[in-house]
Tab-separated table of C-alpha atoms in Angstrom:
chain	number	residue	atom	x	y	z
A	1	UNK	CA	181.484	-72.586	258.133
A	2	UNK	CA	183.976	-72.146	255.322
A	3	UNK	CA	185.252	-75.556	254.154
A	4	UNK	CA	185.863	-76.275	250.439
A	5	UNK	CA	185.790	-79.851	250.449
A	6	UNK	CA	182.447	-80.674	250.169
A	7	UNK	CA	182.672	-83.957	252.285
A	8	UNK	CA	184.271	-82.694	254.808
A	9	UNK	CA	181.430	-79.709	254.887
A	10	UNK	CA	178.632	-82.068	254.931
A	11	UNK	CA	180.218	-84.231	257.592
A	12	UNK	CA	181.443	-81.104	259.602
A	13	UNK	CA	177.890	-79.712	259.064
A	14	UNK	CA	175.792	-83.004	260.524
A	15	UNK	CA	178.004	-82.832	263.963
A	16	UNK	CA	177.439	-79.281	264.365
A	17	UNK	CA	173.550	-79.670	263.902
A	18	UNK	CA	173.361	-82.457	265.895
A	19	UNK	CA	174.074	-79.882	269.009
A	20	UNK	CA	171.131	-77.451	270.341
A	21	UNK	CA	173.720	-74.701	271.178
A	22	UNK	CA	174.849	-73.932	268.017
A	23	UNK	CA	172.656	-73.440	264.988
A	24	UNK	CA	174.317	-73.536	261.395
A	25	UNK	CA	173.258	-70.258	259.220
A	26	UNK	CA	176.051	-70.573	256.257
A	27	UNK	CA	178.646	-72.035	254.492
A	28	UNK	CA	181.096	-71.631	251.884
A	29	UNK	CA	183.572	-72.950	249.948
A	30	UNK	CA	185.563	-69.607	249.397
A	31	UNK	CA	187.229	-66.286	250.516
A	32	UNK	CA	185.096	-63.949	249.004
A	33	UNK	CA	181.740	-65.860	249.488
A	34	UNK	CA	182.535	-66.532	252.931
A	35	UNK	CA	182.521	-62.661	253.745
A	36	UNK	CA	179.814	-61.614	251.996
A	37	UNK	CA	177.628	-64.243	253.827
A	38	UNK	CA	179.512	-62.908	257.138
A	39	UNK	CA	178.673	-59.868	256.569
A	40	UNK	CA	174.594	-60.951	255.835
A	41	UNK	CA	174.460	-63.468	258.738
A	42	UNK	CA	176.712	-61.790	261.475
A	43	UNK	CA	177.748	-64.841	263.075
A	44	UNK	CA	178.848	-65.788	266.904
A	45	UNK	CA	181.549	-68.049	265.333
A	46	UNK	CA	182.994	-69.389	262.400
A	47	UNK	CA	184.367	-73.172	261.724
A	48	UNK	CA	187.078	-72.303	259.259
A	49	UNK	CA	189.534	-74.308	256.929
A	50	UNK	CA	192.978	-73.105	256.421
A	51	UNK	CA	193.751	-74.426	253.329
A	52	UNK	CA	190.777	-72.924	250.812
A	53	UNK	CA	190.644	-73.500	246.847
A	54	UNK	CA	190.327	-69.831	246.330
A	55	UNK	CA	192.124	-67.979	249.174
A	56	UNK	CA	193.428	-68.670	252.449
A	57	UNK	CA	191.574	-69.381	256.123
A	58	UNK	CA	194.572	-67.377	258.126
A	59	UNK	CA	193.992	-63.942	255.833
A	60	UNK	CA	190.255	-64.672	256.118
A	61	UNK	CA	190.589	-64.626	259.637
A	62	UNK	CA	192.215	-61.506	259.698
A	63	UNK	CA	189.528	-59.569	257.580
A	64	UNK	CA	187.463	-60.585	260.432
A	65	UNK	CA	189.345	-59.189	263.232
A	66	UNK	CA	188.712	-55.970	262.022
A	67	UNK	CA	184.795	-56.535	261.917
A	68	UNK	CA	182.821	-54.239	264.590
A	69	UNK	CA	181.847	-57.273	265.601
A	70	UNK	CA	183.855	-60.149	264.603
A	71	UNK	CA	183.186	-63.652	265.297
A	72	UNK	CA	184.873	-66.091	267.225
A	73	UNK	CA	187.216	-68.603	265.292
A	74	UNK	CA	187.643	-72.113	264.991
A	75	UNK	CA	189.986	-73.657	262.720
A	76	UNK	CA	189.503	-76.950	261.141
A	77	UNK	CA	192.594	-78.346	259.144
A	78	UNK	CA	194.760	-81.186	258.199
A	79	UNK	CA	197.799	-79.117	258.571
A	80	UNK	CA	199.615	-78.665	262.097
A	81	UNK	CA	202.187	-75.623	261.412
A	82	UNK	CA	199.432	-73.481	261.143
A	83	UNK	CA	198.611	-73.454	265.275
A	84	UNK	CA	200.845	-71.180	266.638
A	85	UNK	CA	199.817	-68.640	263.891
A	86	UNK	CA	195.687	-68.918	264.509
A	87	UNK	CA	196.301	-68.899	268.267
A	88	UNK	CA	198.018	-65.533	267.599
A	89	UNK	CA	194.850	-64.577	265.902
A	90	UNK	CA	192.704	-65.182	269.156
A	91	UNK	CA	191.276	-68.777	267.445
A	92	UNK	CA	188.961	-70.445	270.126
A	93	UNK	CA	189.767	-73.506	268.592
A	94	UNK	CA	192.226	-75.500	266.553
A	95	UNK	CA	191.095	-79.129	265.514
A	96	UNK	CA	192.748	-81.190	263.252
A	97	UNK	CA	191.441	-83.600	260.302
A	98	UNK	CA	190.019	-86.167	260.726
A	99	UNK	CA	187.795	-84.643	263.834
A	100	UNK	CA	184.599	-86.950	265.219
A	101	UNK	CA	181.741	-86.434	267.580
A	102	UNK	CA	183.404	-85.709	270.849
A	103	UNK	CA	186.095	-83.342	269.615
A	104	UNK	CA	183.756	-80.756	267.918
A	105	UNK	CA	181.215	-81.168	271.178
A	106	UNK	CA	184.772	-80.069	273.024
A	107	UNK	CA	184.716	-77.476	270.668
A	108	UNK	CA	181.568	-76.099	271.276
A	109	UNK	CA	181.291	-76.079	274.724
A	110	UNK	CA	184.327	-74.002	274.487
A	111	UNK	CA	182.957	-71.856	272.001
A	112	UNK	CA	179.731	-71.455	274.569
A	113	UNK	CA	181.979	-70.505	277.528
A	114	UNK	CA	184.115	-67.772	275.322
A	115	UNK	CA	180.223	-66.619	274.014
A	116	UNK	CA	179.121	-66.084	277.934
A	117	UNK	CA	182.578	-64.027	279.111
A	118	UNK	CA	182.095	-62.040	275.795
A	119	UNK	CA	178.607	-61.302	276.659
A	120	UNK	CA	179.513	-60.338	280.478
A	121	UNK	CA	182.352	-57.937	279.315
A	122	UNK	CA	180.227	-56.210	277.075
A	123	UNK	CA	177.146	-55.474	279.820
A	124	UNK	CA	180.246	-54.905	282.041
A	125	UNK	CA	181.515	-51.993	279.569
A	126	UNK	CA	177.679	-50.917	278.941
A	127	UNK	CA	177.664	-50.284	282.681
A	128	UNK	CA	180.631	-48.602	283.152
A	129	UNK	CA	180.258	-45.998	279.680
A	130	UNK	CA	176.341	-45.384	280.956
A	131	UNK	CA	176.647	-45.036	284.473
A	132	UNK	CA	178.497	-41.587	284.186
A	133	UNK	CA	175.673	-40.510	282.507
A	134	UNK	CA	173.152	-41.848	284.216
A	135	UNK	CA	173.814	-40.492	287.621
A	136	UNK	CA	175.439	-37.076	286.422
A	137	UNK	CA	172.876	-34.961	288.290
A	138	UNK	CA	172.407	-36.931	291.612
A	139	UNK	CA	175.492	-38.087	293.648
A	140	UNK	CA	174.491	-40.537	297.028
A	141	UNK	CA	174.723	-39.683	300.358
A	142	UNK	CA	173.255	-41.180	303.723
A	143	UNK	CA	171.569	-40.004	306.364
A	144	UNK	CA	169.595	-41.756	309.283
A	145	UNK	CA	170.552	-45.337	307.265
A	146	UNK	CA	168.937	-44.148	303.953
A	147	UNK	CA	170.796	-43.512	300.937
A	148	UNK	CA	169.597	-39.973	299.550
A	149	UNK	CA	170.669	-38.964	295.807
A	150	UNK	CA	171.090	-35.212	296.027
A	151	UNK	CA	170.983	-33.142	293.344
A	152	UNK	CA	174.350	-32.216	292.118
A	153	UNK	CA	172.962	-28.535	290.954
A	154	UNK	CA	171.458	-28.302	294.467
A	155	UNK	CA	174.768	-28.169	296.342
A	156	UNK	CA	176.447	-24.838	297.821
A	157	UNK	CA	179.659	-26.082	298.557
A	158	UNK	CA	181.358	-29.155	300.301
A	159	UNK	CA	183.652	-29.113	303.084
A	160	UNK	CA	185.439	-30.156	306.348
A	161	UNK	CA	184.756	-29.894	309.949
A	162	UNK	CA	185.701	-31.769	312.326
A	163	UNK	CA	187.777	-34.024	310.030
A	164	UNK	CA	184.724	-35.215	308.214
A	165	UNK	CA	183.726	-34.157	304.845
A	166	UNK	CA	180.168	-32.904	304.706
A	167	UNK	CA	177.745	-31.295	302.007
A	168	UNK	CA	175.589	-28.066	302.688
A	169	UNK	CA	172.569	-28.139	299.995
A	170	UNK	CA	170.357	-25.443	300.029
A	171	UNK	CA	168.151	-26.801	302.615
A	172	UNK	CA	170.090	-29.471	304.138
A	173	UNK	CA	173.359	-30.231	305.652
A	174	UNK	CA	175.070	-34.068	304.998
A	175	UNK	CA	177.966	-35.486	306.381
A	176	UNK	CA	179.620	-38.044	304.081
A	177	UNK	CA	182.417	-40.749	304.378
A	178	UNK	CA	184.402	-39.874	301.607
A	179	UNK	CA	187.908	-37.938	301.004
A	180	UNK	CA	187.115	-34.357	299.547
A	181	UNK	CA	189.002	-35.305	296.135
A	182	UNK	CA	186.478	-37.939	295.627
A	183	UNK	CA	184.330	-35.805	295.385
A	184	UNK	CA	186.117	-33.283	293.316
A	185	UNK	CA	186.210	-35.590	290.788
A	186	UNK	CA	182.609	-36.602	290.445
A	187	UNK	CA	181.886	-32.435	290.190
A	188	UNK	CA	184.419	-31.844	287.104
A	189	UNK	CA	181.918	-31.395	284.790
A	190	UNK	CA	180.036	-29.485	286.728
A	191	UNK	CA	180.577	-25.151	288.443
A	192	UNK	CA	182.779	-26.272	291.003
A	193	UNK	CA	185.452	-24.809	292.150
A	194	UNK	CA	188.516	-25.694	294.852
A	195	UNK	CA	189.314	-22.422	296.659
A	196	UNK	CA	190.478	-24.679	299.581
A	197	UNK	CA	192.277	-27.563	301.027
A	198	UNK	CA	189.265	-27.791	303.009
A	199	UNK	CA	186.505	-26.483	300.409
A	200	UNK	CA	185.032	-26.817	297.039
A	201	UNK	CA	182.593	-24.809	296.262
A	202	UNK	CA	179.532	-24.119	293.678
A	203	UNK	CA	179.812	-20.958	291.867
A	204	UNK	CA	176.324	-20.434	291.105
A	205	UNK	CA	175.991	-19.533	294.604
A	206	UNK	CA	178.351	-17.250	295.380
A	207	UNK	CA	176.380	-13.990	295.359
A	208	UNK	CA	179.416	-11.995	296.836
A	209	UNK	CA	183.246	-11.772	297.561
A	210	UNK	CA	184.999	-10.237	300.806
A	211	UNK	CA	188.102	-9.079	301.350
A	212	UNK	CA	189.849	-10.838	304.374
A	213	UNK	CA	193.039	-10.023	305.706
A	214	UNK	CA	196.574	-10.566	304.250
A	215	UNK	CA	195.251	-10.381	300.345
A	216	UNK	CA	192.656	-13.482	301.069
A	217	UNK	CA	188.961	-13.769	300.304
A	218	UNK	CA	186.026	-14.966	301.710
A	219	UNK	CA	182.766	-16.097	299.489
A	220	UNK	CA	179.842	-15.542	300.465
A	221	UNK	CA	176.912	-17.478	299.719
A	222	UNK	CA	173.274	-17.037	298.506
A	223	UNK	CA	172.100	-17.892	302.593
A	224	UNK	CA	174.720	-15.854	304.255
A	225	UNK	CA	177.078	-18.584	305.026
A	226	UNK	CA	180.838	-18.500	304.265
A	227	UNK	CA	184.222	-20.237	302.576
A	228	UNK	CA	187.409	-19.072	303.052
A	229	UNK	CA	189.521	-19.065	299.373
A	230	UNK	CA	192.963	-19.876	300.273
A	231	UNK	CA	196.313	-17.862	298.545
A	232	UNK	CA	197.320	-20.896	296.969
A	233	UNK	CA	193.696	-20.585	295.132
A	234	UNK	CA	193.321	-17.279	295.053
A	235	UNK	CA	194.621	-16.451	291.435
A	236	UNK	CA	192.374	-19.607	289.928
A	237	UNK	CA	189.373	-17.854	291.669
A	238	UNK	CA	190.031	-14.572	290.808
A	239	UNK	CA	190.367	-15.956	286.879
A	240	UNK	CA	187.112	-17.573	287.179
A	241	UNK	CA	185.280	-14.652	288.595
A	242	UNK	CA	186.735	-12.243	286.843
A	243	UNK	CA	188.053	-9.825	289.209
């Protein structure tokens, strides 16, 4: 907490330890002391005066926001202009002096909620940034009700037939229920290649390259079987092979 009147510390200090949730770690009575033990402690939230001896709680709180991992705020004053200004700052709290008992157990419970929601957002992010990296080389399927995670690097090419989408593997065949851009966009990082409305296919496996009618092309896969490159794809193939 950063509070320079010392009676108003103490007293502020008793209601917050009287709470299990919330465990007091530091205090101070000015600008510059209060960051420094910020910056030692690291903590969930900070109970902060507006009005400070040496400084001011609304710049403090500022400094903060640009923490890697700035605390939650909750401003404790005897002045009432200052409200609209810390709720543009993303306070969690604004209580006025003189504050008892009940109004700083409001204030906590609030200060508990925002705590969980942070907490879920964060795993929530976690998920989403390590999930792309996590499955990069497997990419689900089913087949007979089991869910099958197929190598990516194992795949010859996907396609259409029958107006399903389906994978052909090396050894196996899948049919999916998903659109073919789906897909496409799961395989960017990877040697795949659209040479089709109908067909994207793995380069690594294309051991050689016939000439159909009309200027098209036909690839020709490591176990004989076949995917026709469109025109409209023809001069992105051709760059990418190198022919």
């Amino acid at each position: 907490m950063v509070e320079d009147e010392i009676f108003a510390r103490e007293y502020l200090n008793d209601l917050l330890s009287q709470s299990s949730k919330i465990e007091v770690v530091g205090e101070a009575d000015e600008v510059q002391k209060a960051i420094s033990e910020i910056h030692q402690f690291e903590p969930e939230v900070v109970f902060l005066d507006i009005h400070l001896a040496k400084g001011n709680g609304i710049d403090l709180a500022k400094k903060l926001r640009l923490l890697k991992r700035p605390p939650f705020i909750v401003f404790v004053t005897a002045f009432e202009e200052y409200a609209v200004k810390a709720f543009g700052l993303d306070a969690v709290d604004y209580i006025l002096k003189p504050f008892d008992e009940k109004r700083i157990e409001h204030t906590i419970e609030k200060v508990v909620k925002w705590s969980q929601l942070k907490k879920e957002d964060d795993q929530s992010q976690i998920v989403k940034e390590i999930r792309p990296n996590k499955n990069i080389n497997k990419l689900p399927v089913v087949k007979d009700e089991r869910i099958i995670l197929v190598d990516i690097q194992n795949i010859m090419y996907i396609g259409t037939e029958n107006r399903q989408v389906f994978i052909k593997t090396l050894n196996d065949k899948y049919v999916i229920d998903s659109h073919l851009y789906e897909i496409e966009q799961k395989l960017e990082k990877f040697s795949f290649l659209r040479v089709h409305r109908g067909y994207i296919i793995n380069l690594e496996y294309v051991n050689e390259i016939e000439q159909g009618f009309n200027g098209t092309y036909n690839l020709i896969f490591c176990d004989g079987s076949k995917a026709s490159v469109s025109r409209s794809y023809i001069k992105t193939v051709r760059q990418y092979l190198g022919f």
